[in-house]
GROMACS .gro file of C-alpha atoms in nm:
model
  431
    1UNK     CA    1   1.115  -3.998   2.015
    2UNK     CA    2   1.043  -3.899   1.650
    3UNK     CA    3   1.100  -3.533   1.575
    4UNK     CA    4   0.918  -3.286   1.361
    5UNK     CA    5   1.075  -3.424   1.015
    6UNK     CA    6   0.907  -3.773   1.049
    7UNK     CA    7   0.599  -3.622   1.236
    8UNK     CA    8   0.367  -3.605   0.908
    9UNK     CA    9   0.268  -3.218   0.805
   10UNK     CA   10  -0.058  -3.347   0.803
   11UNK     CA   11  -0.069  -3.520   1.144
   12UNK     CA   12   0.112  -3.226   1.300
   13UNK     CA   13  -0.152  -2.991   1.174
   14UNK     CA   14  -0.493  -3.227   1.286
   15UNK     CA   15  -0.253  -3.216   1.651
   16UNK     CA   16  -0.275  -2.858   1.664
   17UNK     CA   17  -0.656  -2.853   1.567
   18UNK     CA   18  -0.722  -3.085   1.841
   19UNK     CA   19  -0.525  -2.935   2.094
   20UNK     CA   20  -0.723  -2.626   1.918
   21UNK     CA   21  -1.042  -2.700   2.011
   22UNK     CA   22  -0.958  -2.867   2.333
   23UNK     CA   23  -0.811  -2.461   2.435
   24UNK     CA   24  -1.085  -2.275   2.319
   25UNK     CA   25  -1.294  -2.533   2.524
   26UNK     CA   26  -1.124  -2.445   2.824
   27UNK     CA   27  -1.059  -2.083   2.766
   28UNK     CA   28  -1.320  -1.770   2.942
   29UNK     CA   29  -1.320  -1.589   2.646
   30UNK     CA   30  -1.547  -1.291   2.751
   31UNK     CA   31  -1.345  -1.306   3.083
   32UNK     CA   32  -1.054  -1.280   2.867
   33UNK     CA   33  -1.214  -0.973   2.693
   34UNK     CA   34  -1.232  -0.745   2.960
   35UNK     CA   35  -0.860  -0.877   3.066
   36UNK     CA   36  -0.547  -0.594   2.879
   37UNK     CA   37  -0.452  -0.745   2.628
   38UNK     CA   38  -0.098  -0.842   2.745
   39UNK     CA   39  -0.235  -1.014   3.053
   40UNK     CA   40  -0.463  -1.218   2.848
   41UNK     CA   41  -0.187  -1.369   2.591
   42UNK     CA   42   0.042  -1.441   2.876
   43UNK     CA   43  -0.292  -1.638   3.073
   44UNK     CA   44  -0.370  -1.781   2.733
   45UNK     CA   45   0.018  -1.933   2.650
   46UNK     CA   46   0.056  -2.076   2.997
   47UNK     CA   47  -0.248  -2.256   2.903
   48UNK     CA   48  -0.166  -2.379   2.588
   49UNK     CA   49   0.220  -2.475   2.729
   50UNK     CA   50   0.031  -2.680   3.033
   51UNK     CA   51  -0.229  -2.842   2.753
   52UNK     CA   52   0.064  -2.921   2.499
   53UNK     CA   53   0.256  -3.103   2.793
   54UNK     CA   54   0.014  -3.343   2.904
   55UNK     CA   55  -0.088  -3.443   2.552
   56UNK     CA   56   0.061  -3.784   2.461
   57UNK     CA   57   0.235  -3.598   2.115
   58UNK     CA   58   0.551  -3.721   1.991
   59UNK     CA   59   0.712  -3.363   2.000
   60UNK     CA   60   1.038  -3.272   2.187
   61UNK     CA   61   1.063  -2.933   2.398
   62UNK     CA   62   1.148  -2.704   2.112
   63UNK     CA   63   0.868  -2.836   1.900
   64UNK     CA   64   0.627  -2.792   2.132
   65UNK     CA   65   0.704  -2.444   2.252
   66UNK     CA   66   0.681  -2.406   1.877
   67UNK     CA   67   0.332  -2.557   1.861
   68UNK     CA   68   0.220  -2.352   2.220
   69UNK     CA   69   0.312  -2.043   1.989
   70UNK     CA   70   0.133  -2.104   1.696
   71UNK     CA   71  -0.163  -2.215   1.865
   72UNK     CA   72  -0.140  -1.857   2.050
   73UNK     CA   73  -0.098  -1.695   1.724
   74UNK     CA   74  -0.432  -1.860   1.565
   75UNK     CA   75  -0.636  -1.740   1.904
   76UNK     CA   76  -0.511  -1.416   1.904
   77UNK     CA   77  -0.404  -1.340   1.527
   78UNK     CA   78  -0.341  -1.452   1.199
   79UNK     CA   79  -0.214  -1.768   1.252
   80UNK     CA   80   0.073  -1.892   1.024
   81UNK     CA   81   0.101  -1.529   0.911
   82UNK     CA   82   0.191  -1.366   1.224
   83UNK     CA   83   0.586  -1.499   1.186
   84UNK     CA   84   0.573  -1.344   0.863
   85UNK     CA   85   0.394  -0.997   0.980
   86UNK     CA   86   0.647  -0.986   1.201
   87UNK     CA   87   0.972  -0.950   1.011
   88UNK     CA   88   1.038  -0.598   0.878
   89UNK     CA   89   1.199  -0.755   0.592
   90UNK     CA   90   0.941  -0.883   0.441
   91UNK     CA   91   0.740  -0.648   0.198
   92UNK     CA   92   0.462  -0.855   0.028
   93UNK     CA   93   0.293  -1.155   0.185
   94UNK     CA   94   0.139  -1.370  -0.127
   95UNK     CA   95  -0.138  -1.677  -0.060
   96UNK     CA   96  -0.153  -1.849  -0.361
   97UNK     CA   97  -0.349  -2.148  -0.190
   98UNK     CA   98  -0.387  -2.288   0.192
   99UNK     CA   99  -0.048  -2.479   0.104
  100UNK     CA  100   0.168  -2.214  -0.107
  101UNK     CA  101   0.292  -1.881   0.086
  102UNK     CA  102   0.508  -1.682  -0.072
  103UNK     CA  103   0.684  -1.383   0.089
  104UNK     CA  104   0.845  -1.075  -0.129
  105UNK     CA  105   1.209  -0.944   0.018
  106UNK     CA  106   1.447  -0.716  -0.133
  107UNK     CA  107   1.229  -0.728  -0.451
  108UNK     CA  108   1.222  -1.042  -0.524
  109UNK     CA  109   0.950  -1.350  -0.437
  110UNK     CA  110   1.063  -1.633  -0.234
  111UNK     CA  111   0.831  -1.966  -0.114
  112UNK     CA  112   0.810  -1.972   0.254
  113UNK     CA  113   0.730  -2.333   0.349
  114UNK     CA  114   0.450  -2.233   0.598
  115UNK     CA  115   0.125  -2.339   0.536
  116UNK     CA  116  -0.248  -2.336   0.637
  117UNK     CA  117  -0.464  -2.653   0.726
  118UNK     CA  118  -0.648  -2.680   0.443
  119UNK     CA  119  -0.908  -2.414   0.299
  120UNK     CA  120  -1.122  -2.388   0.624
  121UNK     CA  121  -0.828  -2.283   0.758
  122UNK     CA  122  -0.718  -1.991   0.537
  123UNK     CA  123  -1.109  -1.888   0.536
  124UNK     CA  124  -1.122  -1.858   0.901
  125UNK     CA  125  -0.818  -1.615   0.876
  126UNK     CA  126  -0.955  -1.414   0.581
  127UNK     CA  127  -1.296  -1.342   0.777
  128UNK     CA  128  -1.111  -1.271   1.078
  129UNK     CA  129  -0.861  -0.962   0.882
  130UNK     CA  130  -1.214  -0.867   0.695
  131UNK     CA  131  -1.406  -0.837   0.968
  132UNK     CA  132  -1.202  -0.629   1.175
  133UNK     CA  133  -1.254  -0.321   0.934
  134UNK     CA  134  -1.684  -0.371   0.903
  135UNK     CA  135  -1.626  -0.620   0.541
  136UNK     CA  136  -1.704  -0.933   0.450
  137UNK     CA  137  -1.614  -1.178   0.182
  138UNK     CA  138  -1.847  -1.501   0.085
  139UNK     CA  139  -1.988  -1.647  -0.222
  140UNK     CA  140  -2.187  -1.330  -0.309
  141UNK     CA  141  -1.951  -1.098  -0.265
  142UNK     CA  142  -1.642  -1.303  -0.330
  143UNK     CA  143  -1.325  -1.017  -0.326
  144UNK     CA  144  -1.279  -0.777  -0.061
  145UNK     CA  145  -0.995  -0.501  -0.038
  146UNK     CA  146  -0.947  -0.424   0.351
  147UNK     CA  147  -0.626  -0.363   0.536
  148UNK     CA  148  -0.402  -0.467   0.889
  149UNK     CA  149  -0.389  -0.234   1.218
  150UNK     CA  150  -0.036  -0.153   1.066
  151UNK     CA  151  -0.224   0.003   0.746
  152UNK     CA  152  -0.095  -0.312   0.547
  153UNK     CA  153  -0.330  -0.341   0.237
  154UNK     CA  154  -0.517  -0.683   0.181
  155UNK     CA  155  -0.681  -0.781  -0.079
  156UNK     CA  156  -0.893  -1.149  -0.097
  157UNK     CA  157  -1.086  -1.370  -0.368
  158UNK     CA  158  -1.243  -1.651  -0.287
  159UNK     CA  159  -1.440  -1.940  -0.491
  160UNK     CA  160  -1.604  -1.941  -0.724
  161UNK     CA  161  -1.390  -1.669  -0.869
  162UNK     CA  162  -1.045  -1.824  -0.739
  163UNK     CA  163  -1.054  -2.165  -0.900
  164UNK     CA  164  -0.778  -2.300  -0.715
  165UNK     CA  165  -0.901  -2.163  -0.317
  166UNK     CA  166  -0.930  -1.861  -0.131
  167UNK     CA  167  -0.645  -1.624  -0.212
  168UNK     CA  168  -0.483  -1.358  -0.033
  169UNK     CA  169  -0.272  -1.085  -0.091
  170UNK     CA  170  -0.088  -0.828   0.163
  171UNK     CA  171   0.085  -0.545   0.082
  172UNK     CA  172   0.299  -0.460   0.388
  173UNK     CA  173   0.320  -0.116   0.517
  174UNK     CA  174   0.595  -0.070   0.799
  175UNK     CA  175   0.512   0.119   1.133
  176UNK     CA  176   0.763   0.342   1.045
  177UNK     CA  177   0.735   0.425   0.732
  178UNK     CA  178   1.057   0.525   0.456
  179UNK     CA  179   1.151   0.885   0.478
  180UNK     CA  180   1.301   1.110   0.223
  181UNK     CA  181   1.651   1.043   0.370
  182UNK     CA  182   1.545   0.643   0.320
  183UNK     CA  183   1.458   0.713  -0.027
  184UNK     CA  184   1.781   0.903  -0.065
  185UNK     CA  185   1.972   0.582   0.091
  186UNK     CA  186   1.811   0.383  -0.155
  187UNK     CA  187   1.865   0.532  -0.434
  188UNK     CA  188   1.510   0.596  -0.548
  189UNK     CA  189   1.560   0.961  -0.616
  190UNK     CA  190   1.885   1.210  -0.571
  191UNK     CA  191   1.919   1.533  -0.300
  192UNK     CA  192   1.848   1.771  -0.622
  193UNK     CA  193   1.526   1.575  -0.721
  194UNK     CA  194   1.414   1.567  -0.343
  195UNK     CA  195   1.512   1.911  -0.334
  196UNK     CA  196   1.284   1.967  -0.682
  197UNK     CA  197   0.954   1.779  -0.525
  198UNK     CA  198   0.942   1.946  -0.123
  199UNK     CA  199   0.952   2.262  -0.305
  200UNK     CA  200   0.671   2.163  -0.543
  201UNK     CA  201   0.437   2.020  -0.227
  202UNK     CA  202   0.516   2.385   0.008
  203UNK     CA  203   0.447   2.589  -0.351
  204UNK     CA  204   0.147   2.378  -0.387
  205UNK     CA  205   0.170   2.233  -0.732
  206UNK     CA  206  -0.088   1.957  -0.805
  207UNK     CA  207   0.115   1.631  -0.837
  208UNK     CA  208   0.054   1.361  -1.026
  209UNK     CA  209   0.243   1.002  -0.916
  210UNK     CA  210   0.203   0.773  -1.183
  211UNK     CA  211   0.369   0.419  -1.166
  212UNK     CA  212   0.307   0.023  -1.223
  213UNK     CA  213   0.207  -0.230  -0.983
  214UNK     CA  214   0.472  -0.228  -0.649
  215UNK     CA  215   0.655   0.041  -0.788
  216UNK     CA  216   0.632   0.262  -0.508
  217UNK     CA  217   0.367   0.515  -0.558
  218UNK     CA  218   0.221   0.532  -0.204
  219UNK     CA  219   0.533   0.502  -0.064
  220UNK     CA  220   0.642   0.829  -0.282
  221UNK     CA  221   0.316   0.968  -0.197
  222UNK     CA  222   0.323   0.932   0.195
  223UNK     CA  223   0.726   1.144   0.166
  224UNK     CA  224   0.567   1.402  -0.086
  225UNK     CA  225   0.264   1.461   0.173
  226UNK     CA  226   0.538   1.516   0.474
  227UNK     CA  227   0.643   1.871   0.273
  228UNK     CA  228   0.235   2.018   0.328
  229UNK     CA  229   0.291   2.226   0.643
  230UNK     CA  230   0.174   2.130   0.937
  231UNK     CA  231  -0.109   2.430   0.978
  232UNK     CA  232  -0.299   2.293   0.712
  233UNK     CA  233  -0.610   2.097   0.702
  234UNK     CA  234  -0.588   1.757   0.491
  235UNK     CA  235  -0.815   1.532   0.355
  236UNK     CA  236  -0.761   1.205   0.240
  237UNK     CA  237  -0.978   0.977   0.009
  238UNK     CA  238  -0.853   0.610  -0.023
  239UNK     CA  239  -1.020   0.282  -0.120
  240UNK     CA  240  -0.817   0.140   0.154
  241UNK     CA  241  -0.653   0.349   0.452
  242UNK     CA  242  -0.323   0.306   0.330
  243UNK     CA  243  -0.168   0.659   0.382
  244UNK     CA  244   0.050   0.714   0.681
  245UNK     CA  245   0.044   1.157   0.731
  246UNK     CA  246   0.249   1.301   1.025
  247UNK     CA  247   0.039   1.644   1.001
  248UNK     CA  248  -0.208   1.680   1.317
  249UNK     CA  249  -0.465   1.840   1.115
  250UNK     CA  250  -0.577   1.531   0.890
  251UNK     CA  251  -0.934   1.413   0.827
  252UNK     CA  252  -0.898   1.046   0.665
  253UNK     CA  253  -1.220   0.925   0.452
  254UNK     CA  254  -1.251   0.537   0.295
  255UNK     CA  255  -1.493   0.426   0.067
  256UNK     CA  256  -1.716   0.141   0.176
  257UNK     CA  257  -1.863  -0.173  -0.048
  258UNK     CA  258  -2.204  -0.248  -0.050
  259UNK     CA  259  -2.385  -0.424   0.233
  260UNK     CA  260  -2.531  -0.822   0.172
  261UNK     CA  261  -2.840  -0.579   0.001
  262UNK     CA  262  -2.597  -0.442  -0.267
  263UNK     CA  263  -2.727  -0.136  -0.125
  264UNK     CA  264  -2.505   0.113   0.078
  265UNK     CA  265  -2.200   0.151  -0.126
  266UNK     CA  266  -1.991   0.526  -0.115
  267UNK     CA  267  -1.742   0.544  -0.401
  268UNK     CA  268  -1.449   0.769  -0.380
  269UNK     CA  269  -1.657   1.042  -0.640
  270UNK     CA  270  -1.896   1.046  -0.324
  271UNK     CA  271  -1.635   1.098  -0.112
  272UNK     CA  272  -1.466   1.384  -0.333
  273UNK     CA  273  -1.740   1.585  -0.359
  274UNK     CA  274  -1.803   1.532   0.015
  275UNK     CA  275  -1.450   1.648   0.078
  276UNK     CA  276  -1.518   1.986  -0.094
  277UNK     CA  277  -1.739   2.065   0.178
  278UNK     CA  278  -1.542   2.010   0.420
  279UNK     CA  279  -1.310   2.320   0.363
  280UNK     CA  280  -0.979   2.155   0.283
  281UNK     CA  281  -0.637   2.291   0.179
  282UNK     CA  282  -0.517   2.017   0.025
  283UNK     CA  283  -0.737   1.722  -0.088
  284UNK     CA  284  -0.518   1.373  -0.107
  285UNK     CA  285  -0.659   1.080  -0.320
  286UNK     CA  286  -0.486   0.759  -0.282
  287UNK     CA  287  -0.550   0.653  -0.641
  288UNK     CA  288  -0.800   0.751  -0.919
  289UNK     CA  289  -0.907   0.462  -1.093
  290UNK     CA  290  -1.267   0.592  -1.237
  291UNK     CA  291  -1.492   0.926  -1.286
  292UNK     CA  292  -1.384   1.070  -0.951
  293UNK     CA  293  -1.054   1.188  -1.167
  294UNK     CA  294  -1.348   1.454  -1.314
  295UNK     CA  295  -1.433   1.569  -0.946
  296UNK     CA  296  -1.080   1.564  -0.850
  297UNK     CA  297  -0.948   1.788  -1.131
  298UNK     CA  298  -1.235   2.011  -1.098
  299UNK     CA  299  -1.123   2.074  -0.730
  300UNK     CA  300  -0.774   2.105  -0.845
  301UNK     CA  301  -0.886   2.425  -1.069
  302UNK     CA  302  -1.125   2.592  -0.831
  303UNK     CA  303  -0.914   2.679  -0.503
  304UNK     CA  304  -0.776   2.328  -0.434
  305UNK     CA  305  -0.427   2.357  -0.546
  306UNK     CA  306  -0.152   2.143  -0.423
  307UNK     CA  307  -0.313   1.831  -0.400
  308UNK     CA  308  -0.183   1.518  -0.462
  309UNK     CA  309  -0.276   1.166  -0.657
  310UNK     CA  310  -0.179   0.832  -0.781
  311UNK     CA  311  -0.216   0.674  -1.081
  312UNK     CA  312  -0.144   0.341  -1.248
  313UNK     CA  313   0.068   0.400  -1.580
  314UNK     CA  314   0.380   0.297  -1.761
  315UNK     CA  315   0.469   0.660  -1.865
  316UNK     CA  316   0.391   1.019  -1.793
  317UNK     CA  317   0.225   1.059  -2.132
  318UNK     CA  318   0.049   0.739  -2.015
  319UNK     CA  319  -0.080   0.861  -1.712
  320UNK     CA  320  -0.241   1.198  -1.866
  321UNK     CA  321  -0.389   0.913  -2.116
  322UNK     CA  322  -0.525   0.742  -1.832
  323UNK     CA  323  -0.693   1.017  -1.681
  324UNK     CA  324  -0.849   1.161  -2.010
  325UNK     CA  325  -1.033   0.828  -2.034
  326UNK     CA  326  -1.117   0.833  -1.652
  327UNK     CA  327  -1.214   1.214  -1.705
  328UNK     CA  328  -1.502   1.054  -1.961
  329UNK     CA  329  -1.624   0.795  -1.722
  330UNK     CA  330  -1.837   1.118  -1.587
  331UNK     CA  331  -2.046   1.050  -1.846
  332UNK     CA  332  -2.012   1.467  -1.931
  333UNK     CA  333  -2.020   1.451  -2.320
  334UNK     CA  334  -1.706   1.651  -2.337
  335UNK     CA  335  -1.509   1.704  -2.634
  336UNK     CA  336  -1.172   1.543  -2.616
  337UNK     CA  337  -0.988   1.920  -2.615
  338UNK     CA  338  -1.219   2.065  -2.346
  339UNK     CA  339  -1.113   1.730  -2.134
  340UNK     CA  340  -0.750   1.786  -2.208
  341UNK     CA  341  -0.774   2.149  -2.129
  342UNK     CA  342  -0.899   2.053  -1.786
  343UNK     CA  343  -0.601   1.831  -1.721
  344UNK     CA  344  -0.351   2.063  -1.884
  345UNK     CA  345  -0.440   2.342  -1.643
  346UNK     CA  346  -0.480   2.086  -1.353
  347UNK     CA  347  -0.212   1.932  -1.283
  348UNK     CA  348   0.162   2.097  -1.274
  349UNK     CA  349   0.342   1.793  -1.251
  350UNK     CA  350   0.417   1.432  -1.332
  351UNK     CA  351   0.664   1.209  -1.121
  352UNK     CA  352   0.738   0.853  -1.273
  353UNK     CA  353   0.874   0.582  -1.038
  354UNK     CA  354   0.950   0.254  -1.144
  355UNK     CA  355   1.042  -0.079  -1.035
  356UNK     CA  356   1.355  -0.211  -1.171
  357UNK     CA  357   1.431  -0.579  -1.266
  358UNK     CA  358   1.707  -0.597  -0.944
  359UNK     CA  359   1.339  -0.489  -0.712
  360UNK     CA  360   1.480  -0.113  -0.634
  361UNK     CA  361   1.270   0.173  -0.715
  362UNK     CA  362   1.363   0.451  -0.882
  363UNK     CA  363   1.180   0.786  -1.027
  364UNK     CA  364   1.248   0.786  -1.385
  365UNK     CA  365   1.122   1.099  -1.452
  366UNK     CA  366   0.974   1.427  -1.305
  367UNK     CA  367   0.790   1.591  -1.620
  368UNK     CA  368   0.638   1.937  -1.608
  369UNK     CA  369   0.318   1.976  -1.794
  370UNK     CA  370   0.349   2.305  -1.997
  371UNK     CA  371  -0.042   2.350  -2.130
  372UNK     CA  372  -0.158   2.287  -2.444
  373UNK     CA  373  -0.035   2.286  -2.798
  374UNK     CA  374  -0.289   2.245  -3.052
  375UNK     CA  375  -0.483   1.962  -2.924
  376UNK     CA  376  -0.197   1.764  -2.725
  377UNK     CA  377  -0.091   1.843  -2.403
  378UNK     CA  378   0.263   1.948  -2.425
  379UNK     CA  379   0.484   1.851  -2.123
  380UNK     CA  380   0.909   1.856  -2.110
  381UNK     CA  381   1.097   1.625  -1.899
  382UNK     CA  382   1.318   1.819  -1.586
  383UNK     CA  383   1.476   1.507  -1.446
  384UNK     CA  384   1.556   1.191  -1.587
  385UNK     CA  385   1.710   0.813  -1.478
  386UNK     CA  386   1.877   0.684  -1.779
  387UNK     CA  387   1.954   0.289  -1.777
  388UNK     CA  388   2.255   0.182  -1.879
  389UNK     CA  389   2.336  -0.193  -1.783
  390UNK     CA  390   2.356  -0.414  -1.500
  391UNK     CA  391   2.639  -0.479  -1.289
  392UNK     CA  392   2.791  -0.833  -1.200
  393UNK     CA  393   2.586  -0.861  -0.874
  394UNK     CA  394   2.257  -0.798  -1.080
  395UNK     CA  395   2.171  -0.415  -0.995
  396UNK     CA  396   2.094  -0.178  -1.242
  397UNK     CA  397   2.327   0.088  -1.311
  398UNK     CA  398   2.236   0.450  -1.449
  399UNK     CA  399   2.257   0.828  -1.403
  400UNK     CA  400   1.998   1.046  -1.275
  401UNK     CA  401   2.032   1.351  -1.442
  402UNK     CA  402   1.886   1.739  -1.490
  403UNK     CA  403   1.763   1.777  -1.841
  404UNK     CA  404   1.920   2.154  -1.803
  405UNK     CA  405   1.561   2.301  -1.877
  406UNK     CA  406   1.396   2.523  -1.634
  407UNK     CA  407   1.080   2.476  -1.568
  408UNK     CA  408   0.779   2.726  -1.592
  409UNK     CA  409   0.674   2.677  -1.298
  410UNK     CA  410   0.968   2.786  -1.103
  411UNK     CA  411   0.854   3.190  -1.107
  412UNK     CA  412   0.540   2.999  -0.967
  413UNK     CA  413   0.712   2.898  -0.638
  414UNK     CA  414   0.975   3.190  -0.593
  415UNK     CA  415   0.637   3.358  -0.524
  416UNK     CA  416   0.500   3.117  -0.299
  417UNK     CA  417   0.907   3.151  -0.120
  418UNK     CA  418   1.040   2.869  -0.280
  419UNK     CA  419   1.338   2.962  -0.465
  420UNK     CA  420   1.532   2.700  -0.738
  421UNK     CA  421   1.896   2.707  -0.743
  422UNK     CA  422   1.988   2.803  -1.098
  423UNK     CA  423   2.233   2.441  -1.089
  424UNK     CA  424   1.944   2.228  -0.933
  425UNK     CA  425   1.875   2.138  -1.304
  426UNK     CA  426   2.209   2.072  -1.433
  427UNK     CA  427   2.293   1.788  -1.149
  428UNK     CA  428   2.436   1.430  -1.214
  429UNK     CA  429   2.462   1.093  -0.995
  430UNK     CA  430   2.582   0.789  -1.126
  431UNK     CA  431   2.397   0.496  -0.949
   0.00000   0.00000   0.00000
C-alpha cells in the first residue's frame, strides 16, 4: 500500500475535499447546532472515521486518523491552522499564500510545511475567522483587522490588493497571558524597573508605551494595566479586542468598519469622546494611530489621569514626535508650542521596549518627561538597557541600569502612597 510520501499533495488534498463534501452531505447540521458542542465533534469524528474507512484511499491507519482529524478541524475550525493554534509555542502564524505558512517561535520565523487547497480554500477560512466578529472581507472592502475567541489579532488582504492571493496574518495571544514575574523570567525588564512602573500605574501617571512592530507593547501594556486597582472603573478603546484586564470593573469598546454602504463606521476618536461620558477612572487605548491622540490627551489633562497608551516608534523622542503630528490630524490649527504644551503636561512617562535581533524583548528605556524648555519638550532618561555584544549562542548581552537621576515625579507618588527607595535608581543587572 503506498503511504503518504508517494500519495501526491495534490491528490491527498482533492481526497479530503471529496470525502469533504460527501460529510457535510451526510451531516444534520442544525441538529448538530442545538447538540453541546463536545457531543457534536465527538458525533461528527465517528462519522468522518466510519466515511474515511470505507473509502477505497490508499492511506494506512495513521494517515487516515490523520485525515478524520483534519477533516474535523475544517467543519468545526480553521482547518490547517488549528495544529498550529494549538501549540503555545507558537507566537505569530504568517499566510503568505494558500501554499506558504510560516509560524514565528522563540523570535524567529520558521516554514511550516502545511498548506491550504488552493485559494478557495484559504478564502473559505478567512470569511469564516471574519465573520465570527460581524466583518467581512471581499473585493470592495479587501483588508479586514478582526481577531480569534483567544483575543489573537488577525489581520487579512485579499486580491486585488494582495497580488500573489489572500493573505493572512495572526498575532497570537495566549489564554494565559505573561505576567510581570514572566517578564522578569525573561529578561524584558529587572525587579527595580517593575518596581519603577506598578508604582507609576497605582500613582496614576499617564503612560506612554512606545515600540516597533512585535516588540511587545500590548504585552507590556496588559502587565502595566494589572497595577490599576481593582475598585476602579476601566475603559478600553481598541481597533481590535486585544487587551486581556483581570479587573471586574472593565467596560471594553472596539471600533467597527463601515458596512457594504461605506456608511456606519465608529473610529476610535468616536469612541474616546464616548468614553468620557461614561465616567471612567482610567481610560485605556490600545494604540493611537490618528486624531484621537487630541481627544485622548485632552482627557489625560482634565480628570483622566493614569491612563495608558501605545504607540508605534523607534525612540521616546520618536514617539512624542509621533503624537505631535497625530495631535494635528484634529485639524485644530494649533501652533506647534501650544501642541507640545499639551503633550508635555499629558503624559508623565515614556517606556521603550524593543525587540532584539536574538527575538527577546527588552525595555530600553523608561524616560520621564520633565515639561517644556523653550519650545522642545525636555525629558531625562531613569532607566536604561545598554547593548554590548552577543554571546556565542546568539543572545544579546547588556546591563540594565539606573541612570542615578531621580525623577520629578517621585514627590508625585509619595503623595498618592507610593514611596521610591532612594537605591531603586542606582540598580544594575547584567543580562
Amino acid at each position: 500500500m503506498a503511504n503518504l510520501q508517494t500519495f501526491e499533495r495534490s491528490e491527498y488534498q482533492q481526497v479530503k475535499a471529496d470525502l469533504h463534501r460527501k460529510i457535510l452531505d451526510r451531516l444534520d447540521l442544525e441538529k448538530l447546532g442545538r447538540a453541546p458542542s463536545d457531543t457534536a465533534r465527538d458525533e461528527v469524528l465517528l462519522l468522518i472515521r466510519n466515511t474515511v474507512n470505507s473509502e477505497a484511499v490508499p492511506l494506512s491507519f495513521a494517515e487516515r486518523e490523520r485525515l478524520s482529524r483534519e477533516i474535523l478541524d475544517e467543519i468545526f475550525g480553521l482547518g490547517p491552522l488549528e495544529p498550529l493554534l494549538k501549540d503555545p509555542t507558537v507566537s505569530d502564524i504568517l499566510v503568505n499564500r494558500y501554499d506558504r505558512v510560516y509560524v514565528e517561535r522563540a523570535g524567529k520565523i520558521e516554514p511550516t510545511g502545511l498548506s491550504f487547497k488552493d485559494d478557495a480554500h484559504l478564502m473559505q477560512i478567512i470569511d469564516r475567522i471574519v465573520s465570527r466578529v460581524g466583518r467581512r472581507v471581499d473585493e470592495s472592502s479587501p483588508m479586514v483587522d478582526a481577531r480569534l475567541a483567544d483575543g489573537s489579532r488577525v489581520n487579512a488582504i485579499i486580491p486585488p490588493l494582495a497580488i500573489d492571493g489572500p493573505c493572512l496574518s495572526i498575532r497570537r495571544f495566549g489564554h494565559d497571558p505573561l505576567t510581570s514575574r514572566n517578564m522578569i523570567e525573561n529578561k524584558t525588564l529587572t525587579e527595580s524597573m517593575l518596581e519603577l512602573l506598578s508604582a507609576m500605574v497605582k500613582g496614576r501617571l499617564n503612560i506612554l508605551v512606545s515600540g516597533g512592530t512585535g516588540a511587545g507593547k500590548t504585552t507590556l501594556l496588559n502587565v502595566l494595566s494589572g497595577f490599576i486597582p481593582n475598585s476602579e472603573r476601566i475603559v478600553t478603546i481598541e481597533d481590535a479586542a486585544e487587551l486581556q484586564m483581570k479587573q471586574e470593573h472593565v467596560v471594553r469598546l472596539e471600533t467597527r468598519p463601515p458596512n457594504i454602504e461605506g456608511k456606519g463606521a465608529v473610529r476610535q476618536r468616536q469612541l474616546v469622546i464616548n468614553s468620557l461620558r461614561m465616567r471612567p477612572d482610567r481610560i485605556v487605548v490600545g494604540e493611537v494611530r490618528g486624531e484621537e491622540a487630541f481627544d485622548m490627551l485632552q482627557a489625560m489633562n482634565t480628570g483622566h489621569e493614569g491612563s495608558l497608551t501605545t504607540v508605534h516608534a523607534n525612540s521616546p523622542r520618536d514617539a512624542l514626535a509621533r503624537l505631535e503630528s497625530m495631535f494635528s490630524m484634529a485639524n485644530l490649527n494649533l501652533p506647534e508650542r501650544a501642541m507640545r504644551h499639551q503633550i508635555a503636561s499629558a503624559i508623565h512617562a515614556v517606556v521603550q521596549i524593543a525587540r532584539m535581533a536574538d527575538g527577546t524583548r527588552k525595555v530600553i528605556t523608561v524616560s520621564e518627561v520633565t515639561g517644556m524648555e523653550g519650545d522642545i519638550i525636555a525629558m531625562q532618561e531613569v532607566f536604561v538597557f545598554e547593548r554590548v555584544g552577543i554571546d556565542k549562542e546568539g543572545r544579546v548581552k547588556g546591563v540594565f541600569r539606573g541612570t542615578g537621576i531621580h525623577p520629578k515625579f517621585a514627590d508625585r507618588l509619595a503623595t498618592a502612597g507610593c514611596r521610591l527607595r532612594r537605591d531603586l535608581f542606582e540598580s544594575r543587572m547584567e543580562v
